[in-house]
C-alpha cells in the first residue's frame, strides 16, 4: 500500500512537469481544495493509476496482435489512449491532441517504469 502511494506521488510530480513543460497538457489546479493545487495533481495521478490498472490490461490484451506486428510500438498508442481516457474522466486534466497524448503517455510510461524499478528494490 505504501509503494502504491509513493508511486502516485511520483506520478503526480510527473504530471506537474508535463503540465509545465509540454504544451497541450494542462492540469487545472483547485486552490480552494483542502490540499490546494498539490491535491489536484495527486487526484489526477490517482485517477490515472486507477485507469491504468483497470482499463490498461484490457486494452493491452485486445491490442496484442497489433503490439506483436509493430514490435511493441503500438503500446505508445495504448498509453496515449489511457491518458486521453483519464482526461475525459476528469475535468481537471486537459490533453489537446493526439500527438500530445502520445508524448505524455510515453513520459508517464517511462516515469512509471522507473518508479516501479526503484520502489521494487526497497
Tab-separated table of N, CA and C in Angstrom:
chain	number	residue	atom	x	y	z
A	1	UNK	N	0.819	-1.189	0.000
A	1	UNK	CA	0.000	0.000	0.000
A	1	UNK	C	0.869	1.262	0.000
A	2	UNK	N	1.972	1.221	0.743
A	2	UNK	CA	2.866	2.379	0.776
A	2	UNK	C	3.541	2.561	-0.573
A	3	UNK	N	3.882	1.458	-1.229
A	3	UNK	CA	4.503	1.542	-2.545
A	3	UNK	C	3.558	2.185	-3.557
A	4	UNK	N	2.256	1.831	-3.478
A	4	UNK	CA	1.262	2.422	-4.372
A	4	UNK	C	1.147	3.924	-4.117
A	5	UNK	N	1.122	4.321	-2.847
A	5	UNK	CA	1.018	5.742	-2.505
A	5	UNK	C	2.254	6.504	-2.993
A	6	UNK	N	3.423	5.914	-2.843
A	6	UNK	CA	4.641	6.560	-3.330
A	6	UNK	C	4.638	6.685	-4.850
A	7	UNK	N	4.113	5.661	-5.528
A	7	UNK	CA	4.051	5.729	-6.986
A	7	UNK	C	3.073	6.814	-7.431
A	8	UNK	N	1.975	6.971	-6.712
A	8	UNK	CA	1.031	8.039	-7.044
A	8	UNK	C	1.690	9.402	-6.860
A	9	UNK	N	2.479	9.556	-5.817
A	9	UNK	CA	3.190	10.825	-5.596
A	9	UNK	C	4.194	11.078	-6.726
A	10	UNK	N	4.924	10.044	-7.130
A	10	UNK	CA	5.889	10.189	-8.231
A	10	UNK	C	5.159	10.551	-9.522
A	11	UNK	N	4.020	9.926	-9.765
A	11	UNK	CA	3.260	10.237	-10.973
A	11	UNK	C	2.678	11.647	-10.910
A	12	UNK	N	2.316	12.113	-9.715
A	12	UNK	CA	1.838	13.486	-9.561
A	12	UNK	C	2.937	14.473	-9.928
A	13	UNK	N	4.160	14.168	-9.519
A	13	UNK	CA	5.303	15.023	-9.891
A	13	UNK	C	5.504	14.983	-11.410
A	14	UNK	N	5.332	13.809	-12.009
A	14	UNK	CA	5.453	13.697	-13.468
A	14	UNK	C	4.374	14.522	-14.162
A	15	UNK	N	3.153	14.482	-13.642
A	15	UNK	CA	2.085	15.305	-14.222
A	15	UNK	C	2.395	16.787	-14.058
A	16	UNK	N	3.002	17.165	-12.943
A	16	UNK	CA	3.383	18.568	-12.740
A	16	UNK	C	4.381	19.012	-13.813
A	17	UNK	N	5.417	18.198	-14.044
A	17	UNK	CA	6.409	18.566	-15.047
A	17	UNK	C	5.834	18.509	-16.456
A	18	UNK	N	4.931	17.573	-16.720
A	18	UNK	CA	4.280	17.546	-18.029
A	18	UNK	C	3.451	18.811	-18.245
A	19	UNK	N	2.732	19.226	-17.219
A	19	UNK	CA	1.903	20.430	-17.342
A	19	UNK	C	2.757	21.678	-17.514
A	20	UNK	N	3.955	21.675	-16.931
A	20	UNK	CA	4.835	22.834	-17.036
A	20	UNK	C	5.569	22.897	-18.376
A	21	UNK	N	6.017	21.751	-18.877
A	21	UNK	CA	6.948	21.752	-19.998
A	21	UNK	C	6.400	21.184	-21.301
A	22	UNK	N	5.248	20.551	-21.283
A	22	UNK	CA	4.686	20.005	-22.519
A	22	UNK	C	3.439	20.804	-22.894
A	23	UNK	N	3.548	21.624	-23.925
A	23	UNK	CA	2.368	22.385	-24.327
A	23	UNK	C	1.272	21.430	-24.789
A	24	UNK	N	0.077	21.652	-24.295
A	24	UNK	CA	-1.038	20.813	-24.678
A	24	UNK	C	-1.550	19.952	-23.544
A	25	UNK	N	-0.785	19.793	-22.490
A	25	UNK	CA	-1.262	19.092	-21.297
A	25	UNK	C	-1.372	20.130	-20.189
A	26	UNK	N	-2.585	20.305	-19.710
A	26	UNK	CA	-2.852	21.283	-18.666
A	26	UNK	C	-3.574	20.608	-17.514
A	27	UNK	N	-3.104	20.873	-16.314
A	27	UNK	CA	-3.789	20.436	-15.102
A	27	UNK	C	-4.325	21.701	-14.446
A	28	UNK	N	-5.638	21.747	-14.295
A	28	UNK	CA	-6.297	22.927	-13.749
A	28	UNK	C	-6.385	22.756	-12.240
A	29	UNK	N	-5.561	23.496	-11.537
A	29	UNK	CA	-5.488	23.365	-10.087
A	29	UNK	C	-6.691	23.975	-9.395
A	30	UNK	N	-7.058	23.389	-8.274
A	30	UNK	CA	-8.152	23.888	-7.450
A	30	UNK	C	-7.545	24.439	-6.164
A	31	UNK	N	-7.403	25.745	-6.106
A	31	UNK	CA	-6.754	26.370	-4.954
A	31	UNK	C	-7.620	26.337	-3.703
A	32	UNK	N	-8.932	26.135	-3.852
A	32	UNK	CA	-9.829	26.120	-2.699
A	32	UNK	C	-9.945	24.742	-2.059
A	33	UNK	N	-9.349	23.735	-2.665
A	33	UNK	CA	-9.420	22.375	-2.118
A	33	UNK	C	-8.556	22.285	-0.861
A	34	UNK	N	-8.811	21.274	-0.014
A	34	UNK	CA	-8.014	21.147	1.221
A	34	UNK	C	-6.509	21.034	0.971
A	35	UNK	N	-6.082	20.351	-0.058
A	35	UNK	CA	-4.656	20.228	-0.362
A	35	UNK	C	-4.200	21.209	-1.439
A	36	UNK	N	-5.095	22.041	-1.903
A	36	UNK	CA	-4.752	23.053	-2.901
A	36	UNK	C	-4.417	22.448	-4.251
A	37	UNK	N	-3.523	23.100	-4.955
A	37	UNK	CA	-3.117	22.655	-6.290
A	37	UNK	C	-2.398	21.308	-6.213
A	38	UNK	N	-1.658	21.076	-5.136
A	38	UNK	CA	-0.970	19.792	-4.956
A	38	UNK	C	-1.973	18.648	-4.934
A	39	UNK	N	-3.091	18.863	-4.279
A	39	UNK	CA	-4.142	17.843	-4.239
A	39	UNK	C	-4.709	17.543	-5.610
A	40	UNK	N	-4.757	18.552	-6.469
A	40	UNK	CA	-5.247	18.332	-7.830
A	40	UNK	C	-4.303	17.413	-8.590
A	41	UNK	N	-3.007	17.647	-8.468
A	41	UNK	CA	-2.042	16.777	-9.141
A	41	UNK	C	-2.093	15.356	-8.570
A	42	UNK	N	-2.272	15.250	-7.261
A	42	UNK	CA	-2.412	13.919	-6.652
A	42	UNK	C	-3.671	13.229	-7.146
A	43	UNK	N	-4.759	13.976	-7.290
A	43	UNK	CA	-6.020	13.402	-7.779
A	43	UNK	C	-5.860	12.896	-9.209
A	44	UNK	N	-5.244	13.697	-10.072
A	44	UNK	CA	-5.060	13.291	-11.470
A	44	UNK	C	-4.165	12.060	-11.541
A	45	UNK	N	-3.112	12.020	-10.737
A	45	UNK	CA	-2.220	10.853	-10.725
A	45	UNK	C	-2.944	9.610	-10.215
A	46	UNK	N	-3.767	9.770	-9.186
A	46	UNK	CA	-4.538	8.637	-8.667
A	46	UNK	C	-5.535	8.135	-9.698
A	47	UNK	N	-6.207	9.044	-10.373
A	47	UNK	CA	-7.161	8.644	-11.404
A	47	UNK	C	-6.444	7.937	-12.550
A	48	UNK	N	-5.277	8.439	-12.945
A	48	UNK	CA	-4.508	7.776	-13.999
A	48	UNK	C	-4.073	6.375	-13.562
A	49	UNK	N	-3.686	6.241	-12.302
A	49	UNK	CA	-3.275	4.925	-11.795
A	49	UNK	C	-4.437	3.944	-11.814
A	50	UNK	N	-5.618	4.405	-11.459
A	50	UNK	CA	-6.795	3.524	-11.461
A	50	UNK	C	-7.171	3.143	-12.893
A	51	UNK	N	-7.174	4.121	-13.790
A	51	UNK	CA	-7.483	3.824	-15.195
A	51	UNK	C	-6.457	2.857	-15.774
A	52	UNK	N	-5.190	3.075	-15.452
A	52	UNK	CA	-4.132	2.203	-15.943
A	52	UNK	C	-4.264	0.794	-15.375
A	53	UNK	N	-4.711	0.681	-14.124
A	53	UNK	CA	-4.837	-0.638	-13.505
A	53	UNK	C	-6.087	-1.383	-13.961
A	54	UNK	N	-7.148	-0.671	-14.272
A	54	UNK	CA	-8.414	-1.328	-14.629
A	54	UNK	C	-8.543	-1.503	-16.139
A	55	UNK	N	-8.378	-0.423	-16.874
A	55	UNK	CA	-8.600	-0.463	-18.321
A	55	UNK	C	-7.336	-0.888	-19.077
A	56	UNK	N	-6.168	-0.567	-18.518
A	56	UNK	CA	-4.909	-0.865	-19.188
A	56	UNK	C	-4.718	-2.318	-19.585
A	57	UNK	N	-4.913	-3.263	-18.666
A	57	UNK	CA	-4.738	-4.672	-19.066
A	57	UNK	C	-5.719	-5.126	-20.150
A	58	UNK	N	-6.916	-4.586	-20.128
A	58	UNK	CA	-7.904	-4.946	-21.152
A	58	UNK	C	-7.451	-4.437	-22.513
A	59	UNK	N	-7.017	-3.169	-22.570
A	59	UNK	CA	-6.535	-2.616	-23.838
A	59	UNK	C	-5.292	-3.337	-24.332
A	60	UNK	N	-4.400	-3.665	-23.414
A	60	UNK	CA	-3.175	-4.363	-23.830
A	60	UNK	C	-3.485	-5.765	-24.352
A	61	UNK	N	-4.454	-6.437	-23.739
A	61	UNK	CA	-4.834	-7.766	-24.205
A	61	UNK	C	-5.487	-7.687	-25.583
A	62	UNK	N	-6.396	-6.734	-25.758
A	62	UNK	CA	-7.092	-6.621	-27.037
A	62	UNK	C	-6.160	-6.155	-28.160
A	63	UNK	N	-5.127	-5.414	-27.818
A	63	UNK	CA	-4.220	-4.907	-28.842
A	63	UNK	C	-2.982	-5.780	-29.023
A	64	UNK	N	-2.975	-6.960	-28.447
A	64	UNK	CA	-1.801	-7.831	-28.507
A	64	UNK	C	-1.339	-8.127	-29.933
A	65	UNK	N	-2.250	-8.423	-30.882
A	65	UNK	CA	-1.763	-8.661	-32.257
A	65	UNK	C	-1.073	-7.432	-32.862
A	66	UNK	N	-1.636	-6.251	-32.608
A	66	UNK	CA	-1.013	-5.035	-33.132
A	66	UNK	C	0.325	-4.765	-32.455
A	67	UNK	N	0.430	-5.095	-31.181
A	67	UNK	CA	1.700	-4.920	-30.465
A	67	UNK	C	2.753	-5.845	-31.053
A	68	UNK	N	2.369	-7.074	-31.376
A	68	UNK	CA	3.315	-8.005	-32.000
A	68	UNK	C	3.754	-7.534	-33.380
A	69	UNK	N	2.803	-7.059	-34.180
A	69	UNK	CA	3.136	-6.624	-35.533
A	69	UNK	C	4.040	-5.395	-35.539
A	70	UNK	N	3.877	-4.524	-34.553
A	70	UNK	CA	4.673	-3.298	-34.520
A	70	UNK	C	5.859	-3.408	-33.577
A	71	UNK	N	6.114	-4.606	-33.078
A	71	UNK	CA	7.222	-4.861	-32.157
A	71	UNK	C	7.155	-3.976	-30.908
A	72	UNK	N	5.950	-3.752	-30.433
A	72	UNK	CA	5.743	-3.029	-29.185
A	72	UNK	C	5.438	-1.558	-29.334
A	73	UNK	N	5.601	-1.002	-30.520
A	73	UNK	CA	5.352	0.426	-30.691
A	73	UNK	C	3.884	0.798	-30.519
A	74	UNK	N	2.987	-0.152	-30.721
A	74	UNK	CA	1.559	0.122	-30.549
A	74	UNK	C	1.227	0.443	-29.096
A	75	UNK	N	2.089	0.030	-28.168
A	75	UNK	CA	1.867	0.351	-26.760
A	75	UNK	C	1.910	1.855	-26.513
A	76	UNK	N	2.584	2.604	-27.372
A	76	UNK	CA	2.549	4.066	-27.271
A	76	UNK	C	1.132	4.580	-27.480
A	77	UNK	N	0.415	3.973	-28.419
A	77	UNK	CA	-0.966	4.375	-28.654
A	77	UNK	C	-1.876	3.957	-27.507
A	78	UNK	N	-1.588	2.817	-26.911
A	78	UNK	CA	-2.375	2.373	-25.754
A	78	UNK	C	-2.174	3.338	-24.588
A	79	UNK	N	-0.928	3.758	-24.348
A	79	UNK	CA	-0.662	4.720	-23.278
A	79	UNK	C	-1.320	6.064	-23.574
A	80	UNK	N	-1.320	6.470	-24.837
A	80	UNK	CA	-1.997	7.712	-25.211
A	80	UNK	C	-3.498	7.599	-24.975
A	81	UNK	N	-4.060	6.440	-25.279
A	81	UNK	CA	-5.491	6.232	-25.041
A	81	UNK	C	-5.815	6.268	-23.554
A	82	UNK	N	-4.952	5.701	-22.727
A	82	UNK	CA	-5.171	5.732	-21.282
A	82	UNK	C	-5.088	7.158	-20.740
A	83	UNK	N	-4.164	7.949	-21.264
A	83	UNK	CA	-4.072	9.348	-20.850
A	83	UNK	C	-5.296	10.129	-21.323
A	84	UNK	N	-5.743	9.868	-22.532
A	84	UNK	CA	-6.950	10.518	-23.041
A	84	UNK	C	-8.191	10.136	-22.251
A	85	UNK	N	-8.283	8.878	-21.859
A	85	UNK	CA	-9.412	8.437	-21.044
A	85	UNK	C	-9.383	9.102	-19.673
A	86	UNK	N	-8.202	9.255	-19.107
A	86	UNK	CA	-8.081	9.956	-17.833
A	86	UNK	C	-8.522	11.401	-17.979
A	87	UNK	N	-8.144	12.043	-19.081
A	87	UNK	CA	-8.559	13.426	-19.322
A	87	UNK	C	-10.069	13.516	-19.525
A	88	UNK	N	-10.656	12.495	-20.139
A	88	UNK	CA	-12.108	12.503	-20.346
A	88	UNK	C	-12.864	12.305	-19.030
A	89	UNK	N	-12.279	11.566	-18.107
A	89	UNK	CA	-12.945	11.311	-16.831
A	89	UNK	C	-12.790	12.458	-15.836
A	90	UNK	N	-11.773	13.283	-16.013
A	90	UNK	CA	-11.501	14.353	-15.064
A	90	UNK	C	-11.694	15.706	-15.727
A	91	UNK	N	-12.295	16.626	-14.998
A	91	UNK	CA	-12.417	17.979	-15.525
A	91	UNK	C	-11.197	18.822	-15.163
A	92	UNK	N	-10.228	18.228	-14.498
A	92	UNK	CA	-9.013	18.936	-14.082
A	92	UNK	C	-7.824	18.684	-15.001
A	93	UNK	N	-7.966	17.774	-15.966
A	93	UNK	CA	-6.876	17.446	-16.888
A	93	UNK	C	-7.342	17.683	-18.310
A	94	UNK	N	-6.557	18.456	-19.057
A	94	UNK	CA	-6.843	18.708	-20.467
A	94	UNK	C	-5.664	18.236	-21.306
A	95	UNK	N	-5.966	17.431	-22.327
A	95	UNK	CA	-4.960	16.987	-23.295
A	95	UNK	C	-5.444	17.469	-24.650
A	96	UNK	N	-4.629	18.295	-25.314
A	96	UNK	CA	-5.093	18.990	-26.511
A	96	UNK	C	-5.154	18.149	-27.769
A	97	UNK	N	-4.280	17.209	-27.953
A	97	UNK	CA	-4.294	16.476	-29.208
A	97	UNK	C	-3.676	15.105	-29.081
A	98	UNK	N	-3.717	14.394	-30.204
A	98	UNK	CA	-3.217	13.036	-30.233
A	98	UNK	C	-1.706	12.981	-30.033
A	99	UNK	N	-0.983	13.855	-30.696
A	99	UNK	CA	0.480	13.867	-30.552
A	99	UNK	C	0.906	14.191	-29.133
A	100	UNK	N	0.198	15.127	-28.518
A	100	UNK	CA	0.478	15.468	-27.127
A	100	UNK	C	0.208	14.274	-26.222
A	101	UNK	N	-0.877	13.553	-26.505
A	101	UNK	CA	-1.214	12.373	-25.704
A	101	UNK	C	-0.161	11.282	-25.866
A	102	UNK	N	0.379	11.118	-27.056
A	102	UNK	CA	1.414	10.097	-27.282
A	102	UNK	C	2.689	10.451	-26.514
A	103	UNK	N	3.114	11.707	-26.595
A	103	UNK	CA	4.330	12.122	-25.886
A	103	UNK	C	4.103	12.048	-24.374
A	104	UNK	N	2.956	12.526	-23.912
A	104	UNK	CA	2.645	12.454	-22.484
A	104	UNK	C	2.542	11.026	-21.988
A	105	UNK	N	1.912	10.158	-22.776
A	105	UNK	CA	1.828	8.748	-22.405
A	105	UNK	C	3.192	8.091	-22.352
A	106	UNK	N	4.080	8.466	-23.280
A	106	UNK	CA	5.439	7.928	-23.271
A	106	UNK	C	6.190	8.361	-22.011
A	107	UNK	N	6.091	9.633	-21.684
A	107	UNK	CA	6.772	10.132	-20.481
A	107	UNK	C	6.219	9.466	-19.229
A	108	UNK	N	4.903	9.338	-19.144
A	108	UNK	CA	4.294	8.705	-17.970
A	108	UNK	C	4.656	7.230	-17.877
A	109	UNK	N	4.758	6.556	-19.016
A	109	UNK	CA	5.144	5.148	-19.001
A	109	UNK	C	6.584	4.982	-18.508
A	110	UNK	N	7.480	5.847	-18.964
A	110	UNK	CA	8.877	5.774	-18.532
A	110	UNK	C	9.000	6.092	-17.047
A	111	UNK	N	8.292	7.139	-16.598
A	111	UNK	CA	8.345	7.505	-15.180
A	111	UNK	C	7.747	6.396	-14.318
A	112	UNK	N	6.646	5.807	-14.772
A	112	UNK	CA	6.041	4.699	-14.032
A	112	UNK	C	6.960	3.493	-13.956
A	113	UNK	N	7.634	3.209	-15.056
A	113	UNK	CA	8.576	2.090	-15.061
A	113	UNK	C	9.746	2.364	-14.113
A	114	UNK	N	10.271	3.576	-14.152
A	114	UNK	CA	11.360	3.938	-13.248
A	114	UNK	C	10.914	3.872	-11.788
A	115	UNK	N	9.711	4.337	-11.506
A	115	UNK	CA	9.189	4.292	-10.147
A	115	UNK	C	9.031	2.847	-9.692
A	116	UNK	N	8.509	1.988	-10.556
A	116	UNK	CA	8.379	0.569	-10.211
A	116	UNK	C	9.743	-0.056	-9.939
A	117	UNK	N	10.717	0.293	-10.765
A	117	UNK	CA	12.058	-0.275	-10.592
A	117	UNK	C	12.702	0.173	-9.285
A	118	UNK	N	12.604	1.461	-8.983
A	118	UNK	CA	13.219	1.977	-7.755
A	118	UNK	C	12.482	1.477	-6.520
A	119	UNK	N	11.159	1.467	-6.556
A	119	UNK	CA	10.385	1.058	-5.389
A	119	UNK	C	10.446	-0.447	-5.156
A	120	UNK	N	10.713	-1.205	-6.212
A	120	UNK	CA	10.820	-2.655	-6.067
A	120	UNK	C	12.090	-3.062	-5.348
A	121	UNK	N	13.139	-2.272	-5.474
A	121	UNK	CA	14.412	-2.582	-4.827
A	121	UNK	C	14.324	-2.444	-3.323
A	122	UNK	N	13.496	-1.528	-2.857
A	122	UNK	CA	13.434	-1.258	-1.416
A	122	UNK	C	12.492	-2.178	-0.738
